[in-house]
XYZ file of N, CA, C and O in Angstrom:
732
model
N 12.762 -7.159 -11.532
C 13.335 -5.735 -10.866
C 12.295 -4.683 -11.246
O 12.523 -4.478 -12.595
N 11.361 -4.195 -10.470
C 10.204 -3.429 -10.659
C 10.460 -2.071 -11.584
O 10.269 -1.795 -12.529
N 12.015 -1.532 -11.257
C 12.193 -0.433 -11.810
C 12.027 -0.499 -13.338
O 12.402 0.278 -14.327
N 12.920 -1.743 -13.783
C 13.272 -1.894 -15.188
C 12.116 -2.765 -16.025
O 12.305 -3.208 -17.025
N 11.120 -3.050 -15.261
C 10.192 -3.937 -15.955
C 8.933 -2.604 -16.725
O 9.155 -1.575 -16.452
N 8.307 -3.228 -17.622
C 7.433 -2.512 -18.376
C 6.247 -2.146 -17.540
O 6.044 -2.905 -16.287
N 5.465 -1.019 -17.876
C 3.996 -0.975 -17.178
C 3.075 -2.038 -17.029
O 2.572 -2.287 -15.910
N 3.234 -2.755 -18.355
C 2.435 -3.832 -18.361
C 2.748 -5.096 -17.410
O 2.162 -5.521 -16.444
N 4.157 -5.383 -17.143
C 4.676 -6.445 -16.068
C 4.275 -5.879 -14.784
O 3.724 -6.743 -13.941
N 4.457 -4.987 -14.432
C 4.318 -4.290 -13.199
C 2.754 -4.282 -12.893
O 2.318 -4.869 -11.773
N 1.864 -4.092 -13.584
C 0.282 -3.918 -13.409
C -0.087 -5.540 -13.427
O -1.073 -6.033 -12.706
N 0.626 -6.608 -14.025
C 0.531 -7.677 -13.895
C 0.629 -8.319 -12.562
O 0.162 -9.293 -12.041
N 1.648 -7.772 -11.775
C 1.935 -8.095 -10.388
C 0.873 -7.503 -9.460
O 0.485 -8.422 -8.862
N 0.541 -6.613 -10.044
C -0.662 -5.971 -9.002
C -2.003 -6.572 -9.154
O -2.561 -7.003 -8.313
N -2.181 -7.230 -10.408
C -3.249 -8.095 -10.765
C -3.113 -9.569 -9.631
O -3.957 -9.846 -9.581
N -1.953 -10.181 -10.060
C -1.698 -11.280 -9.203
C -2.002 -10.894 -7.777
O -2.760 -12.005 -7.204
N -1.394 -9.796 -7.319
C -1.799 -9.636 -5.962
C -3.400 -9.709 -5.552
O -3.934 -10.213 -4.691
N -4.189 -9.048 -6.813
C -5.924 -8.753 -6.224
C -6.243 -10.487 -6.419
O -6.852 -10.589 -5.641
N -5.879 -11.070 -7.453
C -6.473 -12.494 -7.571
C -5.988 -13.280 -6.400
O -6.797 -14.101 -5.885
N -5.004 -13.260 -5.993
C -4.616 -14.086 -4.729
C -5.396 -13.587 -3.399
O -5.809 -14.622 -2.687
N -5.499 -12.263 -3.089
C -6.370 -11.538 -2.209
C -7.791 -12.385 -2.166
O -8.434 -12.935 -1.314
N -8.422 -12.362 -3.335
C -9.530 -12.526 -3.731
C -10.042 -14.126 -3.520
O -10.878 -14.439 -2.996
N -8.830 -14.786 -3.736
C -8.944 -16.393 -3.540
C -8.868 -16.604 -2.048
O -9.421 -17.954 -1.709
N -8.379 -16.129 -1.213
C -8.276 -16.445 0.116
C -9.391 -15.650 1.134
O -9.499 -16.108 2.083
N -9.701 -14.350 0.883
C -10.309 -13.462 1.662
C -11.708 -14.251 2.166
O -12.120 -13.669 3.189
N -12.288 -14.855 1.182
C -13.769 -15.568 1.744
C -13.583 -16.724 2.780
O -14.604 -17.197 3.258
N -12.321 -17.198 2.714
C -12.160 -18.451 3.859
C -12.356 -17.777 5.166
O -11.610 -16.807 5.791
N -13.480 -18.432 5.820
C -13.482 -17.789 7.171
C -12.696 -18.091 8.504
O -12.581 -17.162 9.280
N -11.710 -18.744 7.971
C -10.602 -19.023 8.913
C -9.501 -17.769 8.836
O -8.483 -17.473 9.568
N -9.547 -16.904 7.714
C -8.613 -15.860 7.255
C -9.302 -14.516 7.844
O -10.383 -14.477 7.255
N -8.361 -14.012 8.518
C -9.018 -12.735 9.090
C -8.127 -11.226 8.412
O -8.350 -10.238 8.304
N -7.078 -11.721 7.837
C -6.197 -10.591 6.981
C -5.189 -11.224 6.123
O -4.691 -12.288 6.354
N -4.973 -10.952 5.004
C -4.177 -11.044 4.088
C -3.003 -9.905 3.790
O -3.380 -8.895 3.421
N -1.881 -10.227 3.924
C -0.809 -9.339 4.164
C -0.043 -9.774 2.767
O 0.464 -10.893 2.495
N 0.286 -8.570 2.044
C 1.410 -8.679 0.887
C 2.324 -7.727 1.173
O 2.214 -6.628 1.531
N 3.511 -8.442 1.012
C 4.781 -7.485 1.125
C 5.711 -8.102 0.195
O 5.664 -9.056 -0.556
N 6.754 -7.392 -0.230
C 8.070 -7.445 -1.156
C 9.338 -6.933 -0.248
O 9.538 -5.930 0.153
N 10.339 -7.967 -0.121
C 11.419 -7.786 0.521
C 12.457 -7.697 -0.695
O 12.518 -8.633 -1.327
N 13.340 -6.761 -0.847
C 14.178 -6.668 -1.988
C 15.737 -6.208 -1.504
O 15.867 -5.441 -0.815
N 16.245 -7.388 -1.667
C 17.649 -7.050 -1.246
C 17.894 -8.135 0.048
O 17.172 -7.932 0.744
N 19.074 -8.395 0.052
C 19.492 -9.333 1.251
C 19.155 -8.172 2.947
O 18.836 -8.803 3.675
N 19.793 -7.324 2.593
C 19.717 -6.376 3.685
C 18.276 -5.946 4.018
O 17.841 -5.583 5.325
N 17.262 -6.299 3.230
C 15.857 -5.999 3.249
C 15.135 -7.207 3.612
O 13.942 -7.224 3.979
N 15.814 -8.359 4.347
C 15.243 -9.638 4.500
C 14.865 -10.448 3.353
O 14.332 -11.508 3.740
N 15.277 -10.368 2.069
C 15.008 -11.262 1.106
C 16.029 -12.498 1.219
O 17.212 -12.156 1.381
N 15.424 -13.356 1.262
C 16.141 -14.571 1.376
C 16.400 -15.545 0.037
O 17.129 -16.388 0.086
N 15.556 -15.165 -0.907
C 15.845 -15.607 -2.397
C 16.432 -14.553 -3.151
O 16.368 -13.297 -2.947
N 17.151 -15.057 -4.140
C 17.986 -14.240 -5.166
C 16.927 -13.550 -6.131
O 17.209 -12.548 -6.431
N 15.937 -14.501 -6.523
C 15.171 -14.104 -7.767
C 14.077 -12.923 -7.143
O 13.707 -13.113 -5.933
N 13.752 -11.860 -8.008
C 12.534 -11.086 -7.567
C 11.159 -11.733 -7.032
O 10.941 -12.838 -8.025
N 10.664 -11.474 -6.033
C 9.378 -12.286 -5.649
C 8.739 -11.286 -4.529
O 9.439 -10.464 -3.978
N 7.473 -11.458 -4.598
C 6.456 -10.901 -3.473
C 6.167 -12.116 -2.742
O 6.325 -12.971 -3.086
N 5.539 -11.829 -1.497
C 5.032 -12.933 -0.497
C 3.836 -12.410 -0.168
O 3.350 -11.263 0.140
N 2.925 -13.318 0.143
C 1.564 -13.315 0.607
C 1.648 -13.982 1.911
O 1.750 -15.333 1.815
N 0.775 -13.571 3.053
C 0.663 -14.253 4.168
C -0.931 -13.989 4.525
O -1.335 -13.084 4.933
N -1.600 -15.263 4.774
C -3.045 -15.251 5.224
C -2.867 -15.668 6.513
O -2.641 -16.821 6.864
N -3.683 -14.838 7.432
C -3.297 -15.050 8.851
C -4.834 -15.374 9.728
O -5.824 -14.636 9.012
N -5.033 -16.014 10.557
C -6.277 -16.050 11.241
C -6.474 -15.023 12.479
O -7.462 -14.819 13.217
N -5.411 -14.005 12.187
C -5.477 -12.859 13.307
C -5.362 -11.624 12.298
O -4.757 -11.497 11.306
N -5.365 -10.579 12.806
C -5.147 -8.987 12.282
C -3.854 -8.706 12.684
O -3.692 -8.544 14.172
N -2.703 -8.073 12.091
C -1.424 -7.973 12.689
C -1.651 -6.580 13.368
O -2.367 -6.085 13.086
N -0.719 -6.554 14.578
C -0.708 -5.547 15.271
C -0.561 -4.268 14.661
O -1.370 -3.289 15.202
N 0.272 -3.981 13.902
C 0.677 -2.905 13.173
C -0.883 -2.432 12.419
O -1.375 -1.160 12.548
N -1.623 -3.209 11.636
C -3.008 -3.026 11.179
C -3.866 -2.567 12.181
O -4.844 -1.729 11.988
N -4.081 -3.484 13.485
C -4.802 -2.981 14.361
C -4.508 -1.502 15.076
O -5.741 -1.042 15.253
N -3.302 -1.195 14.959
C -3.103 0.111 15.556
C -3.703 1.155 14.365
O -4.396 2.489 14.886
N -3.396 0.907 13.057
C -3.811 2.054 12.005
C -5.400 1.971 12.009
O -6.042 3.040 11.978
N -5.980 0.900 12.356
C -7.486 0.863 12.380
C -7.823 1.481 13.406
O -9.230 2.115 13.421
N -7.151 1.258 15.021
C -7.521 1.854 16.060
C -7.717 3.615 15.919
O -8.358 4.328 16.188
N -6.468 4.292 15.326
C -6.170 5.633 15.105
C -7.099 6.086 13.943
O -7.821 7.238 13.963
N -7.444 5.354 12.856
C -8.243 6.042 12.027
C -9.680 5.759 12.326
O -10.586 7.036 11.881
N -9.908 4.969 13.155
C -11.278 4.922 13.769
C -11.567 6.056 14.896
O -12.647 6.992 14.702
N -10.528 6.372 15.516
C -10.268 7.359 16.385
C -10.898 8.875 15.790
O -11.862 9.792 15.793
N -9.890 8.836 14.573
C -10.057 10.151 13.952
C -11.431 10.112 13.138
O -12.165 11.379 13.136
N -11.727 9.262 12.632
C -13.356 9.311 11.986
C -14.378 9.571 12.947
O -15.208 10.426 12.741
N -14.611 8.901 14.173
C -15.297 9.440 15.094
C -15.594 10.600 15.901
O -16.445 11.104 16.014
N -14.147 10.960 15.785
C -14.165 12.734 16.444
C -13.960 13.689 15.498
O -13.776 14.971 15.673
N -14.371 13.344 13.950
C -14.337 14.328 13.092
C -15.647 14.390 12.280
O -15.854 14.945 11.351
N -16.595 13.873 12.903
C -17.822 13.730 11.915
C -17.824 12.873 10.853
O -18.678 12.791 9.840
N -16.918 11.797 10.907
C -16.874 10.767 9.687
C -16.016 10.831 8.627
O -16.121 10.573 7.401
N -14.970 11.601 8.983
C -13.668 11.981 7.940
C -12.883 10.709 7.974
O -12.065 10.574 9.088
N -12.203 10.392 6.897
C -11.174 9.414 6.669
C -9.825 10.313 6.903
O -9.387 11.240 6.170
N -8.968 9.808 8.077
C -7.435 10.521 8.086
C -6.585 10.155 6.674
O -5.806 11.226 6.428
N -6.808 9.081 6.211
C -6.056 8.919 4.889
C -6.616 9.866 4.010
O -5.812 10.379 3.181
N -7.754 10.164 3.641
C -8.302 10.946 2.799
C -7.925 12.610 2.948
O -7.482 13.295 1.950
N -7.854 12.758 4.437
C -7.228 14.110 4.458
C -5.690 14.079 4.344
O -5.567 15.431 3.814
N -4.899 13.049 4.544
C -3.643 13.140 4.080
C -3.577 13.629 2.559
O -2.311 13.981 2.084
N -4.093 12.545 1.880
C -4.346 12.889 0.306
C -4.331 14.349 -0.078
O -3.651 14.916 -1.095
N -5.286 15.034 0.605
C -5.589 16.217 0.496
C -4.684 17.200 0.816
O -4.133 18.244 0.060
N -3.788 16.868 1.997
C -3.127 17.770 2.660
C -1.766 17.933 1.998
O -0.883 18.594 1.846
N -1.043 16.571 1.944
C 0.282 16.220 1.485
C 0.803 16.693 0.088
O 1.628 17.141 -0.108
N -0.477 16.854 -0.721
C 0.186 17.451 -1.941
C 0.595 18.812 -2.299
O 0.993 19.190 -2.886
N 0.399 19.386 -0.834
C 0.807 21.071 -0.636
C 2.170 21.124 0.316
O 2.209 22.115 1.008
N 2.601 19.963 0.660
C 3.694 20.171 1.394
C 4.996 19.838 0.898
O 4.986 19.315 -0.326
N 6.054 19.803 1.721
C 7.572 19.486 0.992
C 7.727 18.027 1.021
O 8.465 17.604 0.470
N 6.630 17.360 1.498
C 6.713 15.944 1.791
C 6.147 15.194 0.353
O 6.314 14.183 0.048
N 5.718 16.014 -0.504
C 4.768 15.693 -1.861
C 5.978 15.007 -2.556
O 6.921 15.591 -3.067
N 5.824 13.755 -3.149
C 6.477 13.254 -4.229
C 6.127 13.318 -5.513
O 6.727 13.921 -6.431
N 4.949 12.768 -5.741
C 4.151 12.711 -6.989
C 2.681 12.401 -6.788
O 2.415 11.981 -5.891
N 2.171 12.401 -7.942
C 0.814 11.938 -8.250
C 0.354 11.481 -9.725
O 1.173 12.163 -10.247
N -0.392 10.741 -9.628
C -1.069 10.454 -11.108
C -2.779 10.977 -10.930
O -3.159 11.146 -9.955
N -3.201 10.249 -11.797
C -4.811 10.533 -11.992
C -5.609 10.071 -10.624
O -6.591 10.488 -10.265
N -4.903 8.675 -10.052
C -5.487 8.069 -9.215
C -4.908 7.961 -7.862
O -5.440 7.437 -7.004
N -3.623 8.177 -7.953
C -2.759 7.892 -6.713
C -1.945 9.111 -6.341
O -1.499 9.841 -7.189
N -1.432 9.159 -5.156
C -0.573 10.268 -4.627
C 0.536 9.394 -3.790
O 0.501 8.495 -3.052
N 1.746 10.021 -3.946
C 2.978 9.389 -3.210
C 3.632 10.555 -2.335
O 3.723 11.569 -3.047
N 4.101 10.430 -1.150
C 4.400 11.223 -0.605
C 5.421 10.710 0.808
O 5.186 9.284 1.121
N 6.299 11.308 1.290
C 6.952 10.736 2.502
C 6.067 11.232 3.690
O 5.967 12.328 3.834
N 6.010 10.134 4.720
C 4.990 10.732 5.863
C 5.788 11.483 6.698
O 7.060 11.381 6.825
N 5.155 12.357 7.408
C 5.616 13.284 8.747
C 6.198 12.293 9.642
O 5.768 11.163 10.002
N 7.328 12.532 10.200
C 8.078 11.789 11.117
C 8.085 10.678 10.847
O 7.571 9.157 11.285
N 8.631 9.822 9.199
C 8.813 8.400 8.963
C 9.470 7.761 9.876
O 10.420 8.329 10.388
N 9.219 6.664 9.672
C 9.787 5.150 10.907
C 11.090 4.932 10.135
O 12.024 4.744 10.747
N 11.216 4.932 8.730
C 12.635 4.501 7.908
C 12.990 5.539 7.202
O 12.134 6.494 6.560
N 14.450 5.707 7.091
C 14.719 6.726 6.080
C 14.034 6.396 4.472
O 14.210 5.445 4.295
N 13.853 7.598 4.082
C 13.406 7.404 2.461
C 12.101 6.607 2.376
O 11.552 6.192 1.360
N 11.366 6.610 3.552
C 9.843 6.031 3.696
C 8.730 6.962 2.590
O 9.012 8.276 2.488
N 8.332 6.124 1.868
C 7.258 6.722 0.830
C 5.870 6.026 1.026
O 6.060 4.606 1.280
N 4.815 6.593 1.127
C 3.421 5.947 0.975
C 2.958 6.330 -0.444
O 2.903 7.385 -0.836
N 1.924 5.333 -0.703
C 1.414 5.509 -1.903
C 0.159 5.343 -1.747
O -0.569 4.252 -1.113
N -0.961 6.235 -1.842
C -2.457 6.089 -1.448
C -3.063 6.386 -2.522
O -3.126 7.202 -3.301
N -4.221 5.690 -2.864
C -5.469 5.977 -3.798
C -5.767 7.258 -3.280
O -6.479 7.295 -2.131
N -6.348 8.047 -4.449
C -7.039 9.372 -4.354
C -8.743 9.046 -3.906
O -9.379 9.426 -3.269
N -9.284 7.890 -4.663
C -10.474 7.156 -4.250
C -10.581 6.706 -2.959
O -9.770 5.710 -2.684
N -11.296 6.857 -1.790
C -11.573 6.127 -0.684
C -12.167 4.990 -0.998
O -12.976 4.540 -1.583
N -11.241 3.672 -0.440
C -11.742 2.473 -0.435
C -10.712 1.733 0.618
O -9.345 1.602 0.639
N -11.276 1.110 1.396
C -10.370 0.447 2.692
C -9.881 -0.728 2.021
O -8.799 -1.347 2.655
N -10.317 -1.516 1.272
C -10.143 -2.949 0.709
C -9.217 -3.092 -0.645
O -9.706 -2.519 -1.709
N -7.963 -3.212 -0.467
C -7.202 -3.182 -1.867
C -7.596 -4.203 -2.732
O -7.720 -3.895 -4.056
N -8.443 -5.294 -2.415
C -9.071 -6.195 -3.471
C -9.867 -5.486 -4.325
O -10.364 -6.122 -5.464
N -10.626 -4.498 -4.051
C -11.473 -3.790 -4.744
C -10.778 -2.596 -5.739
O -11.484 -1.735 -6.144
N -9.631 -2.801 -6.099
C -9.177 -1.507 -6.848
C -9.766 -1.837 -8.183
O -9.682 -3.052 -8.674
N -10.072 -0.991 -8.835
C -10.695 -1.032 -10.054
C -9.529 -1.060 -11.254
O -8.284 -1.102 -11.026
N -10.131 -1.738 -12.390
C -9.119 -2.232 -13.411
C -8.365 -0.843 -13.832
O -7.124 -1.290 -14.109
N -8.817 0.002 -14.215
C -8.132 1.417 -14.661
C -7.160 1.676 -13.511
O -5.695 2.123 -13.963
N -7.513 1.580 -12.161
C -6.635 1.860 -11.116
C -5.238 0.787 -10.918
O -4.230 1.585 -10.633
N -5.451 -0.090 -11.502
C -4.283 -1.279 -11.705
C -3.181 -0.762 -12.338
O -2.079 -0.607 -11.828
N -3.530 0.013 -13.628
C -2.414 0.610 -14.130
C -1.777 1.735 -13.627
O -0.533 1.907 -13.611
N -2.501 2.666 -13.288
C -2.081 3.863 -12.703
C -1.363 3.461 -11.415
O -0.178 4.169 -11.060
N -1.673 2.550 -10.648
C -1.015 2.291 -9.412
C 0.379 1.484 -9.966
O 1.342 1.736 -9.087
N 0.357 0.586 -10.649
C 1.639 0.079 -10.987
C 2.420 1.173 -11.573
O 3.668 1.003 -11.489
N 2.184 2.158 -12.363
C 3.021 3.348 -12.882
C 3.544 3.946 -11.822
O 4.655 4.444 -11.728
N 2.740 4.294 -10.791
C 3.371 5.174 -9.718
C 4.288 4.490 -8.796
O 5.558 4.817 -8.287
N 3.811 2.940 -8.468
C 4.811 2.152 -7.895
C 6.438 2.152 -8.586
O 7.334 2.152 -8.007
N 6.038 1.903 -9.893
C 7.320 1.725 -10.760
C 8.097 3.043 -10.588
O 9.354 3.066 -10.397
N 7.443 4.198 -10.727
C 7.982 5.539 -10.678
C 9.015 5.652 -9.381
O 9.922 5.980 -9.410
N 8.321 5.331 -8.151
C 8.864 5.767 -6.882
C 10.051 4.684 -6.780
O 11.361 5.036 -6.325
N 9.716 3.421 -6.928
C 11.181 2.418 -6.833
C 12.198 2.778 -7.925
O 13.354 2.454 -7.509
N 11.653 3.602 -9.387
C 12.849 3.849 -10.103
C 13.636 4.961 -9.574
O 14.782 5.019 -9.994
N 12.843 5.779 -8.861
C 13.651 6.944 -8.356
C 14.646 6.417 -7.260
O 15.681 7.147 -7.068
N 14.297 5.918 -6.514
C 15.029 5.201 -5.306
C 16.277 4.253 -5.919
O 17.432 4.423 -5.420
N 15.881 3.900 -7.092
C 17.120 2.910 -7.716
C 17.947 3.755 -8.469
O 19.420 3.604 -8.250
N 17.483 5.086 -8.984
C 18.480 6.138 -9.459
C 19.114 6.648 -8.559
O 20.624 7.022 -8.730
N 18.903 6.758 -7.595
C 19.504 7.743 -6.466
C 20.292 6.658 -5.731
O 21.831 7.069 -5.668
N 19.965 5.428 -5.356
C 20.760 4.563 -4.748
C 21.305 3.421 -5.274
O 22.296 2.624 -4.491
N 20.907 3.289 -6.623
C 21.519 1.975 -7.226
C 20.999 0.637 -6.710
O 21.617 0.096 -5.831
N 19.908 0.092 -7.082
C 19.594 -1.081 -6.727
C 19.591 -1.277 -5.072
O 20.077 -2.272 -4.616
N 18.809 -0.297 -4.440
C 18.792 -0.454 -2.928
C 17.936 -1.555 -2.524
O 16.859 -1.630 -3.035
N 18.158 -1.919 -1.165
C 17.351 -2.809 -0.598
C 16.194 -2.124 -0.017
O 16.037 -0.890 0.296
N 15.109 -2.626 -0.099
C 13.871 -1.955 0.405
C 12.616 -3.302 0.649
O 12.733 -4.210 0.447
N 11.649 -2.690 1.318
C 10.262 -3.536 1.617
C 9.222 -2.734 1.365
O 9.106 -1.329 1.462
N 8.187 -3.073 0.916
C 6.899 -2.308 0.740
C 5.768 -3.610 1.175
O 6.243 -4.471 1.232
N 5.046 -2.672 1.841
C 3.781 -3.553 2.373
C 2.429 -3.133 1.856
O 2.449 -1.734 2.205
N 1.562 -3.545 1.602
C -0.002 -3.223 1.164
C -0.801 -3.062 2.522
O -0.777 -4.176 3.243
N -1.135 -2.065 3.078
C -2.003 -2.134 4.017
C -3.355 -1.967 3.697
O -3.881 -1.084 2.950
N -4.246 -3.171 3.934
C -5.617 -3.250 3.600
C -6.451 -3.429 4.620
O -5.921 -4.097 5.771
N -7.747 -3.190 4.669
C -8.736 -3.652 5.695
C -8.781 -5.275 5.765
O -8.459 -5.872 4.938
N -8.891 -5.557 6.966
C -9.101 -6.961 7.119
C -10.237 -7.612 6.564
O -11.180 -6.867 6.010
N -10.148 -8.903 6.366
C -11.273 -9.630 5.620
C -11.764 -10.543 6.749
O -12.084 -11.694 6.356
N -12.548 -9.930 7.891
C -13.091 -10.576 8.873
C -14.392 -10.426 9.118
O -15.390 -10.805 10.115
N -15.281 -9.945 7.971
C -16.267 -9.874 7.726
C -17.163 -8.255 8.251
O -18.140 -8.147 8.315
N -16.224 -7.600 8.943
C -16.801 -6.205 9.177
C -16.150 -5.160 8.215
O -15.496 -5.502 7.330
N -16.778 -4.261 8.392
C -16.885 -2.982 7.377
C -16.059 -2.004 8.367
O -15.588 -1.890 9.336
N -15.148 -1.355 7.308
C -14.026 -0.503 7.795
C -14.051 0.965 7.155
O -13.272 1.195 6.200
N -15.367 1.675 7.179
C -15.670 2.889 6.478
C -14.380 4.092 6.635
O -14.106 4.927 5.940
N -13.706 3.800 7.823
C -12.808 4.656 8.347
C -11.520 4.285 7.818
O -10.561 5.142 8.111
N -11.373 3.462 7.213
C -9.770 2.937 6.640
C -9.468 3.069 5.353
O -10.579 3.292 4.525
N -8.576 3.133 4.586
C -8.018 3.420 3.508
C -6.805 2.610 3.041
O -5.592 3.017 3.697
N -6.871 1.658 2.226
C -5.713 1.161 1.708
C -4.758 1.821 1.164
O -4.888 2.740 0.694
N -3.302 1.390 1.568
C -2.195 1.929 1.130
C -1.107 1.129 1.019
O -1.168 0.101 1.708
N -0.049 1.852 0.148
C 1.084 0.846 0.328
C 2.302 1.340 0.940
O 2.522 2.766 0.630
N 2.917 1.168 1.819
C 4.189 1.846 2.329
C 5.475 0.963 1.906
O 5.645 0.073 1.854
N 6.411 2.016 1.475
C 7.776 1.727 1.044
C 8.572 1.946 2.275
O 8.655 3.134 2.367
């Protein structure tokens, strides 16, 4: 359970995610690698032990296509600005701001889809999660553990889902996109 793991253990989870994505993304049949975690039966977890899941698909999921379309529209209509980079700068000065560290910011999105939804975004613009730098793996692990720990402290081992949204691995460039994790 991530909130009670050491920072090193959570970092190892992040490293495993990156390793698995890198092992799959060069396969020409794979267009998207989806990493997610369901914690608790109410969140869809079918196994009792803690685990994450990865699905490599020959298509890009609808939700990601919608994010790509929206972020491309913003990029093209603002002279090359990334909507997610704008969020990083904007959300730190709102009531939705949760926390930040050297490399990441966490906030609750405007008009959240789910109660207690939190997004974690890297401050450095990068479309592809698998290109997370070595030192960023540590700070990402720390902020993920912090947010899940806060939820645990308030709700006591609540069910949750998190999903890493990353650029597709279909051979195209996505300069208008910005990887992030949604809880």
